[in-house]
PDB file of C-alpha atoms in Angstrom:
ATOM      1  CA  UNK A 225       9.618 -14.678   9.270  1.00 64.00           C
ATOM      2  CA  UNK A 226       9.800 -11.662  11.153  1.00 81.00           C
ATOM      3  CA  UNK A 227       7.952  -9.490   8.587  1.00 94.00           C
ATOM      4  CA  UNK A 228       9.175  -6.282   7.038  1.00 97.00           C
ATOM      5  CA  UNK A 229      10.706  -4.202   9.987  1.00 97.00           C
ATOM      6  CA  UNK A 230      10.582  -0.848  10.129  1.00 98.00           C
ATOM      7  CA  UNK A 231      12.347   1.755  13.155  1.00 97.00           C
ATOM      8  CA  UNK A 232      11.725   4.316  14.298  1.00 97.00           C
ATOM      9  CA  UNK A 233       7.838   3.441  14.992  1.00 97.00           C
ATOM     10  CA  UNK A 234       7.330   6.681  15.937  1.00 97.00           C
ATOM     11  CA  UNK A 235       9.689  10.188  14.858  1.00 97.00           C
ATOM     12  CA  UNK A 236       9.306  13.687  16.007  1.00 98.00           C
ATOM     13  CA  UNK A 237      11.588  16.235  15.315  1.00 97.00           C
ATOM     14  CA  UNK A 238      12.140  19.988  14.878  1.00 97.00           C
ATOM     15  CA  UNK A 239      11.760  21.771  11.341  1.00 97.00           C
ATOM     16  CA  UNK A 240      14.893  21.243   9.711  1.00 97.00           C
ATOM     17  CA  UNK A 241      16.483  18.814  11.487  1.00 97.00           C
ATOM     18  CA  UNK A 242      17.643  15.488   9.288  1.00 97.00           C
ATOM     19  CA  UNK A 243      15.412  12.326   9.698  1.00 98.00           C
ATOM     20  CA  UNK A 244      16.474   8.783   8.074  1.00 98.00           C
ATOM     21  CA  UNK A 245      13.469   6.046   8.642  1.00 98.00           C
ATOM     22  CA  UNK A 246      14.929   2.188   8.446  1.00 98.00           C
ATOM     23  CA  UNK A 247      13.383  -0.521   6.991  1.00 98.00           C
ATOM     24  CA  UNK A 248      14.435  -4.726   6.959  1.00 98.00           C
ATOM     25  CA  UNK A 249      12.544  -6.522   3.968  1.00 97.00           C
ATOM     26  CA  UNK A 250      11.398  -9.767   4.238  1.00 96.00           C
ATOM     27  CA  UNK A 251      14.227 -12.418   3.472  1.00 95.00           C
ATOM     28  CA  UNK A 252      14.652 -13.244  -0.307  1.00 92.00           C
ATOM     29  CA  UNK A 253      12.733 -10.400  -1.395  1.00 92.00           C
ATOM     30  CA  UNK A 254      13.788  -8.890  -4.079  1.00 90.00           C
ATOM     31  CA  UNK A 255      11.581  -5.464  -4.346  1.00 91.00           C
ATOM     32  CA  UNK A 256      11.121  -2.355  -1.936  1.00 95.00           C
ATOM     33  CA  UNK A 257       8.839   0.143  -1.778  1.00 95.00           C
ATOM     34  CA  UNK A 258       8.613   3.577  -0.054  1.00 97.00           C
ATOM     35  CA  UNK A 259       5.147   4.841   0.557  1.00 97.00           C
ATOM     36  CA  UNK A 260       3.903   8.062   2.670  1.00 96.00           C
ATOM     37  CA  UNK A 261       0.545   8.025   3.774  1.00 95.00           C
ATOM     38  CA  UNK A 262      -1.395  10.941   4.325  1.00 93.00           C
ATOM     39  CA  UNK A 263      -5.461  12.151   4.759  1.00 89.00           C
ATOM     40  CA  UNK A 264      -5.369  14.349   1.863  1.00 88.00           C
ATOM     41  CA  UNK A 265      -2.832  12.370  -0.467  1.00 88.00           C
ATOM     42  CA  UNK A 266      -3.813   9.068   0.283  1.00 89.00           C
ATOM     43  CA  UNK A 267      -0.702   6.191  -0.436  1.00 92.00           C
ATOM     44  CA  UNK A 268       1.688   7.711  -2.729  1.00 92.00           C
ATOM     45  CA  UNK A 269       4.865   5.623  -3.362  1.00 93.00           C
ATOM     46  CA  UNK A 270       7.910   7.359  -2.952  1.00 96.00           C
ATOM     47  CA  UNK A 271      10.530   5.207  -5.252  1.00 95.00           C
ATOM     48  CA  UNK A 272      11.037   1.124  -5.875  1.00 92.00           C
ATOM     49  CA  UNK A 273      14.111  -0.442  -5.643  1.00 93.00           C
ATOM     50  CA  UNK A 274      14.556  -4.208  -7.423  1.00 90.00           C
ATOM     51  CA  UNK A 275      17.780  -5.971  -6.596  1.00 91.00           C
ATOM     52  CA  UNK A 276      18.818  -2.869  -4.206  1.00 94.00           C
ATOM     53  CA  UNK A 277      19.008  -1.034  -7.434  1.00 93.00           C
ATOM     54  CA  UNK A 278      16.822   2.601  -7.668  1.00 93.00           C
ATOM     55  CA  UNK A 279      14.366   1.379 -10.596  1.00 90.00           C
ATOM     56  CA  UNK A 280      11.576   4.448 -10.273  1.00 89.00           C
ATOM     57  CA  UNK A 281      12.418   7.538  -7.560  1.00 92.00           C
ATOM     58  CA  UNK A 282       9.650   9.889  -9.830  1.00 90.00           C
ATOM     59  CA  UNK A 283       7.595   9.849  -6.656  1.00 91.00           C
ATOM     60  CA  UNK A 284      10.093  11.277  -4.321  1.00 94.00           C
ATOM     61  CA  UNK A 285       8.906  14.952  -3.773  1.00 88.00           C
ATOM     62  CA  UNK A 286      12.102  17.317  -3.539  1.00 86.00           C
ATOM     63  CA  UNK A 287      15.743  16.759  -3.429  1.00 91.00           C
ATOM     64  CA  UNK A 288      15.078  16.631   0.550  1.00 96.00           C
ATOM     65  CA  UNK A 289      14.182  13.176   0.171  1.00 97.00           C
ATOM     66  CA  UNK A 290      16.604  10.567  -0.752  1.00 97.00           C
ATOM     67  CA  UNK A 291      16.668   6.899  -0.702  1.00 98.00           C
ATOM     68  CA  UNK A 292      19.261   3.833  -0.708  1.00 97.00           C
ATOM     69  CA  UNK A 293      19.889   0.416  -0.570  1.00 97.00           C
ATOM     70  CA  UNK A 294      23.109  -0.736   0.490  1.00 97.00           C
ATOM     71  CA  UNK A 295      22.204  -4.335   0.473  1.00 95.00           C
ATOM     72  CA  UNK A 296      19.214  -6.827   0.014  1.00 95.00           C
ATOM     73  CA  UNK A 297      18.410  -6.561   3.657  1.00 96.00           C
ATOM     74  CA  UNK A 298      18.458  -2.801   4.732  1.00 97.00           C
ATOM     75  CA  UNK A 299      17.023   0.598   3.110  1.00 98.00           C
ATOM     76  CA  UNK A 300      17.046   3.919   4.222  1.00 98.00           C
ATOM     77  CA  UNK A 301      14.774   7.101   3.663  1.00 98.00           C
ATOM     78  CA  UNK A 302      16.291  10.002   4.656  1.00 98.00           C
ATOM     79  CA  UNK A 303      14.822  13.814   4.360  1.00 97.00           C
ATOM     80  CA  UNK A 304      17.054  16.429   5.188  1.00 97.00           C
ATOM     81  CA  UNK A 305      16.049  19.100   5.735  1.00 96.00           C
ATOM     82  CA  UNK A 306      12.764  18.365   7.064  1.00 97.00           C
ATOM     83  CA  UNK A 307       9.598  20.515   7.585  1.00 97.00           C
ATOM     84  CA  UNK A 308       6.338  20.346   8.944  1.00 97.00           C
ATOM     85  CA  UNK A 309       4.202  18.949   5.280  1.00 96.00           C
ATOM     86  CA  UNK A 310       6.486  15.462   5.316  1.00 97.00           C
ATOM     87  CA  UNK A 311       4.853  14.862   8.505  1.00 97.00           C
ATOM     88  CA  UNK A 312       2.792  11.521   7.347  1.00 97.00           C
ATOM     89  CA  UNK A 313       3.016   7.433   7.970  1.00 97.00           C
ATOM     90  CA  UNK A 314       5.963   6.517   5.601  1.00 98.00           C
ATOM     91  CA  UNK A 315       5.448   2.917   5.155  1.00 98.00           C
ATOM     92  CA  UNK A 316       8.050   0.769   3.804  1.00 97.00           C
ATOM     93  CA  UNK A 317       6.970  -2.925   1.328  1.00 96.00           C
ATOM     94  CA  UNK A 318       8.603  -5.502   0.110  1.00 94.00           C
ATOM     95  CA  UNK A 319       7.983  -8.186  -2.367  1.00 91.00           C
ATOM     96  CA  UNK A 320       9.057 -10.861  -4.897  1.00 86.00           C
ATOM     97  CA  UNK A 321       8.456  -9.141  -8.078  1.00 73.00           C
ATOM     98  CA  UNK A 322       9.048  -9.908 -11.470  1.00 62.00           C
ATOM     99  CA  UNK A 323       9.268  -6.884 -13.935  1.00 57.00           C
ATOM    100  CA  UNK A 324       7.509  -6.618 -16.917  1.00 52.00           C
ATOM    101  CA  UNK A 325       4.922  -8.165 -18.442  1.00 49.00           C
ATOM    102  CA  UNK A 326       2.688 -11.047 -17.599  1.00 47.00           C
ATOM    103  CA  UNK A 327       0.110 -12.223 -14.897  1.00 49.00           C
ATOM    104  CA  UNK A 328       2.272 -12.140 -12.414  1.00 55.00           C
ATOM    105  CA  UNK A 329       1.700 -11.747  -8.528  1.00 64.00           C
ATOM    106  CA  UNK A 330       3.431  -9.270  -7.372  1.00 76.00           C
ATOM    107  CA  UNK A 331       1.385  -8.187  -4.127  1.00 86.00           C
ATOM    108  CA  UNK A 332       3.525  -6.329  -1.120  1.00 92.00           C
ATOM    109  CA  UNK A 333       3.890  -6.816   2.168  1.00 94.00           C
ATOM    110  CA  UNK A 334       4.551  -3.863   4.427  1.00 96.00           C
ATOM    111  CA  UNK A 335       5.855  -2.460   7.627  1.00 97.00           C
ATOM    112  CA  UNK A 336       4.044  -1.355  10.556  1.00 96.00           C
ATOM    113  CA  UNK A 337       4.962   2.371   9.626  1.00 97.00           C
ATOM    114  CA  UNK A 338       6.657   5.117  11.237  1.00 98.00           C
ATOM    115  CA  UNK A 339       4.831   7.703  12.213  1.00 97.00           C
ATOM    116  CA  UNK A 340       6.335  11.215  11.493  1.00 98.00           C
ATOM    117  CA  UNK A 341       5.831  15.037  12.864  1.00 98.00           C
ATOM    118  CA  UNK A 342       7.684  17.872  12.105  1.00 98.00           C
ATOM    119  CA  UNK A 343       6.816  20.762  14.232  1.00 97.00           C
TER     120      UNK A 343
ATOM    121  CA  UNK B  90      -4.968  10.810 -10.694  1.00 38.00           C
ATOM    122  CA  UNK B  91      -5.554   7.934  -8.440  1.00 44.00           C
ATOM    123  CA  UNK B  92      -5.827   4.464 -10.660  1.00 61.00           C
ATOM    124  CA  UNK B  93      -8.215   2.838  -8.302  1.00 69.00           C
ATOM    125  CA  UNK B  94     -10.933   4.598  -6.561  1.00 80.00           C
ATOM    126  CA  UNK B  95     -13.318   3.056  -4.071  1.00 83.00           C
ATOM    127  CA  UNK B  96     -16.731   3.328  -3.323  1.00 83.00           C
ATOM    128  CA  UNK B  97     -18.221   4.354  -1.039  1.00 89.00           C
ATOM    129  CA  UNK B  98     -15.719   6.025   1.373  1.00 90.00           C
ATOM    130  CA  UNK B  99     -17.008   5.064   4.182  1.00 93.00           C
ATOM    131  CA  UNK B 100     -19.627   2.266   5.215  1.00 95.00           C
ATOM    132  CA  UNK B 101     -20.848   1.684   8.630  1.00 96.00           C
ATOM    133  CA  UNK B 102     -22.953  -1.844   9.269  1.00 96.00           C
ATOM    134  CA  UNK B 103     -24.006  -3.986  11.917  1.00 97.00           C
ATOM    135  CA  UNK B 104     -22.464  -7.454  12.704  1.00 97.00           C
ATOM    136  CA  UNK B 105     -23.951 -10.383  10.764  1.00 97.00           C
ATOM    137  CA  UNK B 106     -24.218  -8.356   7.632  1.00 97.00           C
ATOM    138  CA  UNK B 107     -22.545  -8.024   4.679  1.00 97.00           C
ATOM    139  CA  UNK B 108     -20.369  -5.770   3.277  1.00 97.00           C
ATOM    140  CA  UNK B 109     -19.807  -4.809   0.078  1.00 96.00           C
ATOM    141  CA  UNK B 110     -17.261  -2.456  -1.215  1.00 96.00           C
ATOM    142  CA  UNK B 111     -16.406  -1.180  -4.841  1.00 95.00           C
ATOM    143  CA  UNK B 112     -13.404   0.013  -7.183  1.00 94.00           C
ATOM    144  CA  UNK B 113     -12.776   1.187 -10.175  1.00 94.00           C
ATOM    145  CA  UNK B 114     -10.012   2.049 -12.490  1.00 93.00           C
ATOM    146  CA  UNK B 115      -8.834   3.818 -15.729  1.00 91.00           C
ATOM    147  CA  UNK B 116      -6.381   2.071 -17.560  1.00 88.00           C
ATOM    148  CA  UNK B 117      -5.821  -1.593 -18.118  1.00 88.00           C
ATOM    149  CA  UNK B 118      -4.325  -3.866 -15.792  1.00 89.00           C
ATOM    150  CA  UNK B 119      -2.521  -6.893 -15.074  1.00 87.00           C
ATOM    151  CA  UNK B 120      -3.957  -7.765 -11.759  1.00 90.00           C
ATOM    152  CA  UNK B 121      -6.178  -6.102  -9.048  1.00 93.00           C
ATOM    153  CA  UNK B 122      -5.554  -7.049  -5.205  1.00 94.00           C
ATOM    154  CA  UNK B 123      -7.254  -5.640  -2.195  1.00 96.00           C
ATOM    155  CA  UNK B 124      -5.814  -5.138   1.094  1.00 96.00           C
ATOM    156  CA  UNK B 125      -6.597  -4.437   4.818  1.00 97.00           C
ATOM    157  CA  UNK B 126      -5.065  -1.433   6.907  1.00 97.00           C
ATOM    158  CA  UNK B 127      -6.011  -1.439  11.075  1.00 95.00           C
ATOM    159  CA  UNK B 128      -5.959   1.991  12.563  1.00 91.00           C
ATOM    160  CA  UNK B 129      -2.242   2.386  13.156  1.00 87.00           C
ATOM    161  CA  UNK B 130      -1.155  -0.730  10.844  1.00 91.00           C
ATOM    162  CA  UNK B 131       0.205  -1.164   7.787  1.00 93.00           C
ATOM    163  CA  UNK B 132      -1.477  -2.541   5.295  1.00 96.00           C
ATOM    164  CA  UNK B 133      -1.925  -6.258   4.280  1.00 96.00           C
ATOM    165  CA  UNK B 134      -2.980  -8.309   1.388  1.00 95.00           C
ATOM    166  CA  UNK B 135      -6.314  -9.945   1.494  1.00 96.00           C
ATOM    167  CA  UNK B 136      -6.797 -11.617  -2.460  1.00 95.00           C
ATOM    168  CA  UNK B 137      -5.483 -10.954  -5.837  1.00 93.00           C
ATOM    169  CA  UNK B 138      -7.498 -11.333  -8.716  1.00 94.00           C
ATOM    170  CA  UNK B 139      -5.625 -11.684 -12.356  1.00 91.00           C
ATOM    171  CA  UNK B 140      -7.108  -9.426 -15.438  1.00 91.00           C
ATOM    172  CA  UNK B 141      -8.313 -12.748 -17.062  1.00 93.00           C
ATOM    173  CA  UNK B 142     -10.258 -13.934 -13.745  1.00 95.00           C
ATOM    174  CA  UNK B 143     -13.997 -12.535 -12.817  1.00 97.00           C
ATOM    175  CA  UNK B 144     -14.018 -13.889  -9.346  1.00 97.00           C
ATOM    176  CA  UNK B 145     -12.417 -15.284  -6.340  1.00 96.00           C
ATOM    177  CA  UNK B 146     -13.078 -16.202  -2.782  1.00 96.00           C
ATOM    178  CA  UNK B 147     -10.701 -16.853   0.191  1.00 95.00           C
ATOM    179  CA  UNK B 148     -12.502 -17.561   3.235  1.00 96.00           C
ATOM    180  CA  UNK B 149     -15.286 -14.788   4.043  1.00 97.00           C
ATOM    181  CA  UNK B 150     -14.166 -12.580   1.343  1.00 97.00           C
ATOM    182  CA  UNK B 151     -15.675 -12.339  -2.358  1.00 98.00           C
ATOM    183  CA  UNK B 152     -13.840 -10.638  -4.977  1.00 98.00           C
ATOM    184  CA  UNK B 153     -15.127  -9.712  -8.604  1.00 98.00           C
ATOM    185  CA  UNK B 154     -13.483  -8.277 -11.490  1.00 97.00           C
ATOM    186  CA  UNK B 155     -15.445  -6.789 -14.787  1.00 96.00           C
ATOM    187  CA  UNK B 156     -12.891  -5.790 -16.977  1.00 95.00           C
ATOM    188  CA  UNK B 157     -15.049  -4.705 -19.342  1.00 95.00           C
ATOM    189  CA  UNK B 158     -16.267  -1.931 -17.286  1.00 95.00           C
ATOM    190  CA  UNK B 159     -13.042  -1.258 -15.230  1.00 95.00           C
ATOM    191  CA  UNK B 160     -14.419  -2.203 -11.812  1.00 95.00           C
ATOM    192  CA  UNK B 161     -14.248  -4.659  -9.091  1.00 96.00           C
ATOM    193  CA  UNK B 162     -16.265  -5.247  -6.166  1.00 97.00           C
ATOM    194  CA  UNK B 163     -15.026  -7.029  -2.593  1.00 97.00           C
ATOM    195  CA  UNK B 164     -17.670  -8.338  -0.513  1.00 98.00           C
ATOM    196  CA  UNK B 165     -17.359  -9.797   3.064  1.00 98.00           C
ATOM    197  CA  UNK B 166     -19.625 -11.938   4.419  1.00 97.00           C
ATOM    198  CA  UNK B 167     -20.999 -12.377   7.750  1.00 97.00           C
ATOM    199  CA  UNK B 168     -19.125  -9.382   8.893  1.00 97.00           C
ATOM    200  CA  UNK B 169     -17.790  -9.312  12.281  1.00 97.00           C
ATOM    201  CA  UNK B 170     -16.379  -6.477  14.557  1.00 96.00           C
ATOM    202  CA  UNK B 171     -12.877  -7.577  14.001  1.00 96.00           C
ATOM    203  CA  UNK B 172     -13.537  -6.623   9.888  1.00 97.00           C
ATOM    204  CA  UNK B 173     -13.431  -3.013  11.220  1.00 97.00           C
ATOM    205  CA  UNK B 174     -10.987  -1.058   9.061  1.00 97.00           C
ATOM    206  CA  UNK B 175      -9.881   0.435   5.835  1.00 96.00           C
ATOM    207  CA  UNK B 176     -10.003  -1.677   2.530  1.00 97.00           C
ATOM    208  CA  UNK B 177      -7.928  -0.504  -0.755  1.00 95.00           C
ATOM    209  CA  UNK B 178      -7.831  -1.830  -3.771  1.00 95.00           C
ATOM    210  CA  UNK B 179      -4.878  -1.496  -5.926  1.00 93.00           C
ATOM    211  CA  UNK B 180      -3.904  -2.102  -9.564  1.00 91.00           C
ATOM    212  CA  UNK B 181      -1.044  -3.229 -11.319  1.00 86.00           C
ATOM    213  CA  UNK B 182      -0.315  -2.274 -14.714  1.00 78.00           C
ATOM    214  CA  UNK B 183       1.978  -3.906 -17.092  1.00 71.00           C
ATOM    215  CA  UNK B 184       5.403  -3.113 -14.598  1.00 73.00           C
ATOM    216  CA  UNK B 185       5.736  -3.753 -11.111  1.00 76.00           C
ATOM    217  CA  UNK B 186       3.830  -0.800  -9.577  1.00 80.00           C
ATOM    218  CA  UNK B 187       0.792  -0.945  -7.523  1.00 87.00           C
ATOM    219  CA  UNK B 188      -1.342   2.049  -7.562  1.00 88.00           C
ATOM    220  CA  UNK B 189      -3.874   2.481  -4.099  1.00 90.00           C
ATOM    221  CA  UNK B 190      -6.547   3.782  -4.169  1.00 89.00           C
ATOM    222  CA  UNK B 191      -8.296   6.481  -1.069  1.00 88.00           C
ATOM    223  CA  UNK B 192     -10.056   3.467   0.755  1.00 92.00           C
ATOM    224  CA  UNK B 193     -13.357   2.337   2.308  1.00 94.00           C
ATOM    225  CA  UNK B 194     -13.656   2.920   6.385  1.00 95.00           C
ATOM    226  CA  UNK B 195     -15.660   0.226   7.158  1.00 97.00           C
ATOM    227  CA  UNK B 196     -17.311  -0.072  10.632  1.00 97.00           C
ATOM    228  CA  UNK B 197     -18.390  -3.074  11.994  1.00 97.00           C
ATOM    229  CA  UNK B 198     -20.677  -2.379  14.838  1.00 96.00           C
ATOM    230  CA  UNK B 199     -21.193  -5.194  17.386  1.00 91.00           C
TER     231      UNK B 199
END
């Protein structure tokens, strides 16, 4: 398996301007994650999806940011408009996850990243 | 607040030795993994330890878990330069959601 896949790798772009990051789970995965990365913030998750359904978005900052996932391979983050503070690494994870309780596994894999500016 | 915090934040050592790297956490949880982020990477799993286990190995790596006192500890042994990165540890709770912590920069030095 490929991996999760994630494109751009790299993004810059002018304040303002709309920006939609791509990411490919791994095959039979059933979980996706949004993360950004930052120095100061650390990994913050953005929102989960489970069966390309939006379980948890609390993380996603502002109404500039929204998420979806039209089918079991394929997600989009887009942020429109964009400024210069959502420049970060958004990284995108999937998994096999089972919700609720229970010992259950549940670790990620992720993406490579794309790497985001906003001058 | 971040669930999992590690310590120390950053740990510089020479080849041979080994490293040892802490975390701890607030609330209680249903497993604790670690993972591995190269400069420029993203990051991947390294060992997951369930909330009724107090240790594991895989390979190199050493992971503890004291529940009692909220922590865990990941040690590598016989580090090599290649180890060179940033470690997290992350919880899960009772749902599906991992929680990272800030990371340990560890630097291997050949």
């Amino acid at each position: 398996d490929a991996g999760v896949i994630q494109s751009p790798r790299h993004e810059v772009t002018e304040m303002g301007q709309e920006v939609t990051l791509r990411c490919k789970p791994i095959s039979g995965h059933n979980s996706l994650f949004w993360y950004r990365q930052t120095m100061m913030r650390g990994l913050e998750l953005l929102i989960y999806f489970n069966n390309n359904v939006p379980i948890d978005d609390s993380g996603m900052p502002e109404d500039r940011f929204s998420a979806k996932m039209p089918n079991a391979s394929f997600s989009t983050l887009k942020i429109q408009p964009s400024e210069p503070r959502d420049s970060a690494v958004y990284f995108c994870a999937s998994s096999l996850a089972y919700l609720g309780t229970g010992t259950g596994r549940n670790e990620q894999y992720f993406g490579p990243g794309t790497r985001l500016t906003v001058t | 607040s971040q669930q999992g915090e590690e310590d120390p934040q950053a740990l510089s050592i020479q080849e041979g030795e080994n490293a040892t790297m802490n975390c701890s956490y607030k609330t209680s949880i249903n497993n604790l993994q670690w993972y591995r982020q190269n400069s420029g990477r993203g990051l991947v799993h390294l060992i997951l330890i369930r909330s009724n286990e107090r240790e594991k190995h895989s390979g190199r790596l050493r992971v503890t878990l004291d529940t009692s006192k909220k922590s865990s500890s990941l040690l590598i042994t016989a580090s090599r330069a290649a180890d060179t990165a940033s470690y997290f540890c992350a919880t899960r709770g009772s749902n599906y959601k991992l929680t990272f912590g800030k990371g340990t920069l560890l630097t291997v030095n050949p």
